[in-house]
C-alpha atoms as a printed R data frame, in Angstrom:
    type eleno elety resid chain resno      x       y       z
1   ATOM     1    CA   UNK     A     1 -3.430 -21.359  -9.434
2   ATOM     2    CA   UNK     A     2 -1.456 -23.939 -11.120
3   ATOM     3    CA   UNK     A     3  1.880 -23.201 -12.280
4   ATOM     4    CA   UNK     A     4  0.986 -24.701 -15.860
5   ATOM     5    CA   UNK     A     5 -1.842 -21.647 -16.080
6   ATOM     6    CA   UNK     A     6 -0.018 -18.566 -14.793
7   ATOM     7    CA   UNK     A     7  2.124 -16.411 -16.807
8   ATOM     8    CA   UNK     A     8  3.067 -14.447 -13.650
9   ATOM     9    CA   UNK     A     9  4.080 -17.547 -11.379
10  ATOM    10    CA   UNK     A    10  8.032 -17.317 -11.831
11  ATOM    11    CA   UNK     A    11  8.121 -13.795 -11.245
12  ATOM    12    CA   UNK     A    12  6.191 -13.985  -7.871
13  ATOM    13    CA   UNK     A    13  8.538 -16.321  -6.806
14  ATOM    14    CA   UNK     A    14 11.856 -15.472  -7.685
15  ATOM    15    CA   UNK     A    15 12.338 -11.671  -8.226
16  ATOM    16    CA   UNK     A    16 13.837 -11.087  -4.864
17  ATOM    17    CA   UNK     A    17 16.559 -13.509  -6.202
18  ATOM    18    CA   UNK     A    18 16.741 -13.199  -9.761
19  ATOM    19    CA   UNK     A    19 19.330 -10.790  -9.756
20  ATOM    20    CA   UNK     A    20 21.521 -12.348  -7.316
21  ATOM    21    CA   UNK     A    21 25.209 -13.177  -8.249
22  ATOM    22    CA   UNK     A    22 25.829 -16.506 -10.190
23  ATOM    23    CA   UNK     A    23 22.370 -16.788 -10.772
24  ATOM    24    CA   UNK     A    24 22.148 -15.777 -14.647
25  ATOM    25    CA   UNK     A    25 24.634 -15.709 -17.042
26  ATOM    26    CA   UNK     A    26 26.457 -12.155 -17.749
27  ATOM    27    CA   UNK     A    27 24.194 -10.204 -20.781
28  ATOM    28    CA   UNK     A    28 27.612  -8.355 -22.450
29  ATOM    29    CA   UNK     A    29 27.307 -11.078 -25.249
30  ATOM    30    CA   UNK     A    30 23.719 -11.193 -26.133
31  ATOM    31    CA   UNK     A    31 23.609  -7.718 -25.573
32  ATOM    32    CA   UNK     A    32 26.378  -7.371 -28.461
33  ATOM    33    CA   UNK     A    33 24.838  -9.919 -30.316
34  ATOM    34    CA   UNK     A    34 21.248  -7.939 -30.077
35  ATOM    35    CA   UNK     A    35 22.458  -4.399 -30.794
36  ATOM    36    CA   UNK     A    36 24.020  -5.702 -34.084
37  ATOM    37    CA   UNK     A    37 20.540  -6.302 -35.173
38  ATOM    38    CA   UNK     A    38 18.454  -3.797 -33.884
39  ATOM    39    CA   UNK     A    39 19.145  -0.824 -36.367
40  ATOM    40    CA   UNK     A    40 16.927   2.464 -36.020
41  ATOM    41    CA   UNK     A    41 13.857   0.934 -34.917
42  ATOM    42    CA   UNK     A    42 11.883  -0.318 -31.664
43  ATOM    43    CA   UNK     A    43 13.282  -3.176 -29.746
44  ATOM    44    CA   UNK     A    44 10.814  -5.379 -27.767
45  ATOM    45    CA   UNK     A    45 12.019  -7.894 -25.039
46  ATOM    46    CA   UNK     A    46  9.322 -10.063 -24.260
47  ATOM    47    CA   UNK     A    47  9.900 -11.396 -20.270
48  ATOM    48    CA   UNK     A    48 11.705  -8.211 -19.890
49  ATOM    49    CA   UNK     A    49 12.300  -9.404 -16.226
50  ATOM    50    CA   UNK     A    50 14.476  -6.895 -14.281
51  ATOM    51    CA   UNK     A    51 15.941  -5.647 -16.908
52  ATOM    52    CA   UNK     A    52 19.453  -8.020 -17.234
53  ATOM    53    CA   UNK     A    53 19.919  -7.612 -21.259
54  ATOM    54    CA   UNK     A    54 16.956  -4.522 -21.530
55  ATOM    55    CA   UNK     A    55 19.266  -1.727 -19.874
56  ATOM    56    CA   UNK     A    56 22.350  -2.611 -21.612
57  ATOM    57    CA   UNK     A    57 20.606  -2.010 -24.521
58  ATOM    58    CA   UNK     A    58 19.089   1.211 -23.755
59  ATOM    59    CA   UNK     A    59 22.092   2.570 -22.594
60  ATOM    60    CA   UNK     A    60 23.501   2.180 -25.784
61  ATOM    61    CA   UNK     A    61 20.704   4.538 -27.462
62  ATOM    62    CA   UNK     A    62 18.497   1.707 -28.408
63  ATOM    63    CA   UNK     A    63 14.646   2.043 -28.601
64  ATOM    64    CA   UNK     A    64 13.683  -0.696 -26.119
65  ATOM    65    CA   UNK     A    65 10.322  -1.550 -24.797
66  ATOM    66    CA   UNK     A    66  9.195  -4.811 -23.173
67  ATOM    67    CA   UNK     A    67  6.302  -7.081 -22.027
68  ATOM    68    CA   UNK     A    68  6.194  -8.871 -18.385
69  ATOM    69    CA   UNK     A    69  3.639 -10.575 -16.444
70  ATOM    70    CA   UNK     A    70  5.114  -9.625 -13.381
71  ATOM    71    CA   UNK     A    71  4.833  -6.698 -11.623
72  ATOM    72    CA   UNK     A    72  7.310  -7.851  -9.033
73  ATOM    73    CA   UNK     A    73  9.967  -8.310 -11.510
74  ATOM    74    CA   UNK     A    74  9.293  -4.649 -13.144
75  ATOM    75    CA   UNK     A    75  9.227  -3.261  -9.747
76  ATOM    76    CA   UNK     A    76 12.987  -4.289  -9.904
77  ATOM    77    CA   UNK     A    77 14.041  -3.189 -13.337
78  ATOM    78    CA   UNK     A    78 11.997   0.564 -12.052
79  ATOM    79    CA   UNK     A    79 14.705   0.452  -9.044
80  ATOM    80    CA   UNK     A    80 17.731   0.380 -12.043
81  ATOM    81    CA   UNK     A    81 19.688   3.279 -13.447
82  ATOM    82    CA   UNK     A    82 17.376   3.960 -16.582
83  ATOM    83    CA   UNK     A    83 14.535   1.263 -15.356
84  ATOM    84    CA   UNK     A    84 12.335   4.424 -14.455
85  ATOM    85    CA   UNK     A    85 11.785   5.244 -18.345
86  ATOM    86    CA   UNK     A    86 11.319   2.447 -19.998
87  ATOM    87    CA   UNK     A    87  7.909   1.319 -21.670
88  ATOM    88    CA   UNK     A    88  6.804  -2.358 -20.123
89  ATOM    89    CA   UNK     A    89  3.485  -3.469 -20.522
90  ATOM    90    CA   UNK     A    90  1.870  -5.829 -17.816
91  ATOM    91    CA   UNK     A    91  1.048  -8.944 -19.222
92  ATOM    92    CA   UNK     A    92  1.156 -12.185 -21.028
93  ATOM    93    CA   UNK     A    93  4.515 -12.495 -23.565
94  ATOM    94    CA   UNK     A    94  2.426 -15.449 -25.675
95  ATOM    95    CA   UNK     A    95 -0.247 -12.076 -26.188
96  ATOM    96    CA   UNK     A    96  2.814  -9.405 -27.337
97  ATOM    97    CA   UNK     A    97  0.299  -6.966 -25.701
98  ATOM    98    CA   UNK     A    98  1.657  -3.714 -26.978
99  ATOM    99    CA   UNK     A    99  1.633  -2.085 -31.000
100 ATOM   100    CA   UNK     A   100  4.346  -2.460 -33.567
101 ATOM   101    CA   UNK     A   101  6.293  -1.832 -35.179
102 ATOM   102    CA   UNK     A   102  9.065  -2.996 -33.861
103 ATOM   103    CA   UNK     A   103 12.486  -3.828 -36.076
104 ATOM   104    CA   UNK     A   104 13.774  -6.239 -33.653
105 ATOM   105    CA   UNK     A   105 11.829  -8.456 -30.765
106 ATOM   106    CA   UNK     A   106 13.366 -11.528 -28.942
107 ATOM   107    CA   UNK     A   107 12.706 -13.561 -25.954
108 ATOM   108    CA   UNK     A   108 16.223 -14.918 -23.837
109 ATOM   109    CA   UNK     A   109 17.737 -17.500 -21.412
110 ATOM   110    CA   UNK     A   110 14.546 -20.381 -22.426
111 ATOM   111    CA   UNK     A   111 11.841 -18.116 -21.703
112 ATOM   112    CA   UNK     A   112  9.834 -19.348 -24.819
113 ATOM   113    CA   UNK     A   113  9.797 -22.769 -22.595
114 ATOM   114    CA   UNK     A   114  7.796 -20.858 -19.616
115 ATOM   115    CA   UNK     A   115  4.716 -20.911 -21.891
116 ATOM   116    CA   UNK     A   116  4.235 -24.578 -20.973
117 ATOM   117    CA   UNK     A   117  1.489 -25.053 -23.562
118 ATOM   118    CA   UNK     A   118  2.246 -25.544 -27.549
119 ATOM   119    CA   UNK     A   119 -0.616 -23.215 -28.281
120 ATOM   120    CA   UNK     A   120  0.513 -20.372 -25.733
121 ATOM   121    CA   UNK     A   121  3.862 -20.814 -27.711
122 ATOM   122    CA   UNK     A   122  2.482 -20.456 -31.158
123 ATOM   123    CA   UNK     A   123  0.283 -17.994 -30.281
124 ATOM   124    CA   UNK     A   124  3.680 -15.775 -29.211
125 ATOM   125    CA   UNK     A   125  4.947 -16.074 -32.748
126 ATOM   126    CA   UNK     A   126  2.095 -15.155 -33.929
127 ATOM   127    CA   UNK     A   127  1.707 -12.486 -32.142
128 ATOM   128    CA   UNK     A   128  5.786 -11.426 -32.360
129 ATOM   129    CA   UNK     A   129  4.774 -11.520 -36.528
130 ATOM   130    CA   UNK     A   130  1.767  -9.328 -36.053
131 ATOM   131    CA   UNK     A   131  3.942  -6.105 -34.529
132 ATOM   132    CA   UNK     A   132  7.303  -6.742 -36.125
133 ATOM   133    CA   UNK     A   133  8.079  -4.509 -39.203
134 ATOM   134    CA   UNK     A   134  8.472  -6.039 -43.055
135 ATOM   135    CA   UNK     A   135 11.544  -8.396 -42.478
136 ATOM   136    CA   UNK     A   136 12.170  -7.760 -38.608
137 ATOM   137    CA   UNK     A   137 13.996 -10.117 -36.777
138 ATOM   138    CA   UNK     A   138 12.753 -12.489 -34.130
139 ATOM   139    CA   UNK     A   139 15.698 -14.019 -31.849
140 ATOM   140    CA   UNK     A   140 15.236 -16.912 -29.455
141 ATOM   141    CA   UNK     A   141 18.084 -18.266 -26.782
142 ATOM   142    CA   UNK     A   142 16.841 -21.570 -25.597
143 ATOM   143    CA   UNK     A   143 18.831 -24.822 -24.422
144 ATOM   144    CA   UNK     A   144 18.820 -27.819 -26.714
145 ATOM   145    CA   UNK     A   145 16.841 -31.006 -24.082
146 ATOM   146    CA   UNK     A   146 19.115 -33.490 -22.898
147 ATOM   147    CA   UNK     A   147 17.021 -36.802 -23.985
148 ATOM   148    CA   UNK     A   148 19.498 -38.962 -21.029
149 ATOM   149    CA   UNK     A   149 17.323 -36.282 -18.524
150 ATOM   150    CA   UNK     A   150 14.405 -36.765 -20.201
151 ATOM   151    CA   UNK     A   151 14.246 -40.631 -20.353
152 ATOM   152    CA   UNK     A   152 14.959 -40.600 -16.302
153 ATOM   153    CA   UNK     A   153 10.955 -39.543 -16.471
154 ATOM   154    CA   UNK     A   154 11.654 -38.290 -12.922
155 ATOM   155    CA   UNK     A   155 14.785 -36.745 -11.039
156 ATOM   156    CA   UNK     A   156 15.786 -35.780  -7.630
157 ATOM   157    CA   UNK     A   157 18.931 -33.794  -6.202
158 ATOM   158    CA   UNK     A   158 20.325 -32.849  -3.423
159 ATOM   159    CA   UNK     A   159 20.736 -28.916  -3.690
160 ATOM   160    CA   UNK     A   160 21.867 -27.918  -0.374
161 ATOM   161    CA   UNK     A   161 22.225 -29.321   3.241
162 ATOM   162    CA   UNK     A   162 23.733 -27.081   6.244
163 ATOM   163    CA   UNK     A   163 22.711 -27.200  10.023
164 ATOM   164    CA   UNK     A   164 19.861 -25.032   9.491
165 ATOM   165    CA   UNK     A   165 18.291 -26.289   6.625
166 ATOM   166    CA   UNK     A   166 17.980 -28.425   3.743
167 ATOM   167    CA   UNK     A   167 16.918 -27.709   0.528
168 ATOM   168    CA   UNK     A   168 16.326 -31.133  -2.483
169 ATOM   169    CA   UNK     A   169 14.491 -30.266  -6.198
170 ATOM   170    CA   UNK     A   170 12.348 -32.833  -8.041
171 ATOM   171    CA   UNK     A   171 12.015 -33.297 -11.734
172 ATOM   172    CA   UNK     A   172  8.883 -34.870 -12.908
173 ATOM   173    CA   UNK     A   173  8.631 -35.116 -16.868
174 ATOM   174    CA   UNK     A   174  5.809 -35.792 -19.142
175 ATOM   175    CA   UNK     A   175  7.637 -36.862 -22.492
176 ATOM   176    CA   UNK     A   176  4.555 -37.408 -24.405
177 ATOM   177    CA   UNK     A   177  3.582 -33.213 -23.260
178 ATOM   178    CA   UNK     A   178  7.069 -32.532 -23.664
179 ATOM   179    CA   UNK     A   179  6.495 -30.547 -20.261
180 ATOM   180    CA   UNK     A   180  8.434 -31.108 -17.049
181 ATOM   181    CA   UNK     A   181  7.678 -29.888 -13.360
182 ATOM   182    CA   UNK     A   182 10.254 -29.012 -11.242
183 ATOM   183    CA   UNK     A   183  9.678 -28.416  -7.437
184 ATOM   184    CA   UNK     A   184 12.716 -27.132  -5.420
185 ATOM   185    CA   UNK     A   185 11.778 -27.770  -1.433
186 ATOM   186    CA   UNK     A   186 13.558 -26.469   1.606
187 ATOM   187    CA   UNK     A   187 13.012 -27.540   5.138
188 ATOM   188    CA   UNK     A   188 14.191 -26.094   8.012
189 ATOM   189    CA   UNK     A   189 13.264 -24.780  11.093
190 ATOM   190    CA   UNK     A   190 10.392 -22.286   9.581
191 ATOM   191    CA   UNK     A   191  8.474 -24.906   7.766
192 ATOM   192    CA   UNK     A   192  8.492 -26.497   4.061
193 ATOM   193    CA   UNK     A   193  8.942 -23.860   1.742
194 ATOM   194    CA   UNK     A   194  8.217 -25.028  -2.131
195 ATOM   195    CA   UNK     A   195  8.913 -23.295  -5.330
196 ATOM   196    CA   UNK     A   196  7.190 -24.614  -8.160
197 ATOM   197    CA   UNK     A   197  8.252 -24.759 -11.325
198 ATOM   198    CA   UNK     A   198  7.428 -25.277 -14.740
199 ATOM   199    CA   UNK     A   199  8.110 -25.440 -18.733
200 ATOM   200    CA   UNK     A   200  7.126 -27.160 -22.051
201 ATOM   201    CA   UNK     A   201 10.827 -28.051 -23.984
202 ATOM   202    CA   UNK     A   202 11.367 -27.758 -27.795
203 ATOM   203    CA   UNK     A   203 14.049 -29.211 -30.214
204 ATOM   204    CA   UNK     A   204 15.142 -26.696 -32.478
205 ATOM   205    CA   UNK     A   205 13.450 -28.404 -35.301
206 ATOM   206    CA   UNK     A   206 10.385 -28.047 -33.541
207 ATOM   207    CA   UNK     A   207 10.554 -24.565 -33.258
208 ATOM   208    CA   UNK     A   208 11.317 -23.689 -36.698
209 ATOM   209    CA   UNK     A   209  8.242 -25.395 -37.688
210 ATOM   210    CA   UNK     A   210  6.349 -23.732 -35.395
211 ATOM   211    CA   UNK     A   211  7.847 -20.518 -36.666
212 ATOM   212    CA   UNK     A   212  7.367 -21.348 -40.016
213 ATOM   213    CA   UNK     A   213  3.837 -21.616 -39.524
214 ATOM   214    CA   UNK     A   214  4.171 -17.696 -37.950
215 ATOM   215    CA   UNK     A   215  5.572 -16.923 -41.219
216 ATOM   216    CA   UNK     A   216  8.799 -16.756 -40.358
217 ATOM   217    CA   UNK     A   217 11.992 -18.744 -41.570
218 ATOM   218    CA   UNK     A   218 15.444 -19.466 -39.767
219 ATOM   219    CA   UNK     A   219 17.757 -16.553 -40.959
220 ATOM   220    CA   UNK     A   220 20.835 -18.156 -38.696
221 ATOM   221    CA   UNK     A   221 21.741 -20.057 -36.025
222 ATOM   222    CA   UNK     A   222 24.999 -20.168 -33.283
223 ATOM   223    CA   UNK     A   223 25.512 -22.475 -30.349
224 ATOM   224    CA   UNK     A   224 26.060 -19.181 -28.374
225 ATOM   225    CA   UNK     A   225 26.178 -15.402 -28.440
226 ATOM   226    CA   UNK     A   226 29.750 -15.797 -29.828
227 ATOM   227    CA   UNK     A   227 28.377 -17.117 -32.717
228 ATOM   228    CA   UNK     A   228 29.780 -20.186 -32.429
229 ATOM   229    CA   UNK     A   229 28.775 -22.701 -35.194
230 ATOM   230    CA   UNK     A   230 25.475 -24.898 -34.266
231 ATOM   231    CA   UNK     A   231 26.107 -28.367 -34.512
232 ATOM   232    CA   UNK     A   232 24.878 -31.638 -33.252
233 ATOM   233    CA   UNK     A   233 26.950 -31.443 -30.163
234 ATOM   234    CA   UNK     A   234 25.467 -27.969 -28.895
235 ATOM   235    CA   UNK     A   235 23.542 -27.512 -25.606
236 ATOM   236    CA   UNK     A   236 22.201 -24.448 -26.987
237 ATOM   237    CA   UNK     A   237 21.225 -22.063 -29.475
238 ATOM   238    CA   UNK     A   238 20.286 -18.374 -30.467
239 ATOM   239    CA   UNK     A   239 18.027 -18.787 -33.561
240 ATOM   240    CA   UNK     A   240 17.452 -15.433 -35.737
241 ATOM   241    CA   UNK     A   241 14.029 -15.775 -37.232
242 ATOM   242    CA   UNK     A   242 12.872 -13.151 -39.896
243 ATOM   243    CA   UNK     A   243  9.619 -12.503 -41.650
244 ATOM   244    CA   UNK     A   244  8.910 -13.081 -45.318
């Protein structure tokens, strides 16, 4: 199955390393960021992964449930401290497969980007607006695209060479889809091993349309957790979207 048509795909192939040091950023941030908005209610992580920003919250006393389409990757967050007893439901984020309400849902580190089709990704707001509660919050973390990357149409780099093996990853974008693939190949020894990878970019402008037509509208937006002003320098942004 393509990469373009299965939810599941990054999970299969990257759970044994997700968690691995200086592979994701540290959650104590967003986690701050997230519990300063999530109030009484239900919290819902779509892509809950293995639990990086979910169990920080929970430990704090917060309600948190959480959608993934990997059972690999909740097989890791069950392993955690606290993973055992929290609610995940199996499937597709773009779906929000589980019943509101919820006060607070949001989706981290450009997940919203791993639905690589624009309906799959308006279908998840609609779906985020269908269990959220009367004026529940809806936060996205995404990177801002580079357009010098994107005008390149296709990249390669050199990610790793040793005696053993050597490892190279491939960019191939599609400006007019606003989708890229990515394929990150190793050779050694073993064989070619490939690990495909894919995702459908947004400019922030983009996305509040595409909220608005949820029913939401842009409450705030930072450059980072710190709440650093957005501005047209920023690489990045955490967007608070609210209902109503």
């Amino acid at each position: 199955m393509s990469v373009f048509d299965d939810p599941g795909h990054f999970g299969r192939l990257w759970a044994d390393t997700y968690d691995l040091p200086g592979g994701l950023p540290d959650p104590t941030r967003a986690v701050e960021f997230l519990a300063g908005l999530a109030g009484p209610g239900r919290v819902l992580e779509l892509a809950i992964g293995t639990g990086r920003v979910a169990l920080p919250l929970a430990a704090r006393g917060i309600t948190v449930e959480g959608v993934e389409a990997s059972p690999e990757m909740v097989e890791k967050l069950r392993a955690k401290p606290g993973g055992e007893h929290l609610p995940v439901a199996i499937g597709d984020m773009a779906d929000v497969p589980v019943n509101g309400p919820y006060g607070l849902a949001y989706l981290v580190f450009n997940t919203l980007f791993n639905l690589v089709q624009a309906q799959r990704q308006a279908d998840c707001f609609r779906n985020v607006a269908r269990v959220l509660a009367p004026r529940g919050a809806f936060v996205i973390e995404t990177y801002v695209p580079d357009p010098a990357d994107i005008d390149r149409d296709e990249q390669v780099q050199m990610r790793e060479v040793t005696e053993e093996s050597a490892t190279i990853r491939l960019h191939r974008y599609d400006q007019a889809a606003q989708t890229f693939l990515r394929q990150t190949v190793t050779f050694s020894a073993g064989g070619v091993h490939l690990h495909p990878f894919a995702m459908r970019y947004m400019w922030p402008e983009q996305i509040d349309e595409m909220a608005g037509q949820a029913g939401f509208h842009l409450a705030e937006r930072y450059a980072d957790w710190e709440r650093t002003p957005f501005g047209p320098d920023s690489t990045s942004h955490i967007s608070v979207y609210r209902l109503g």
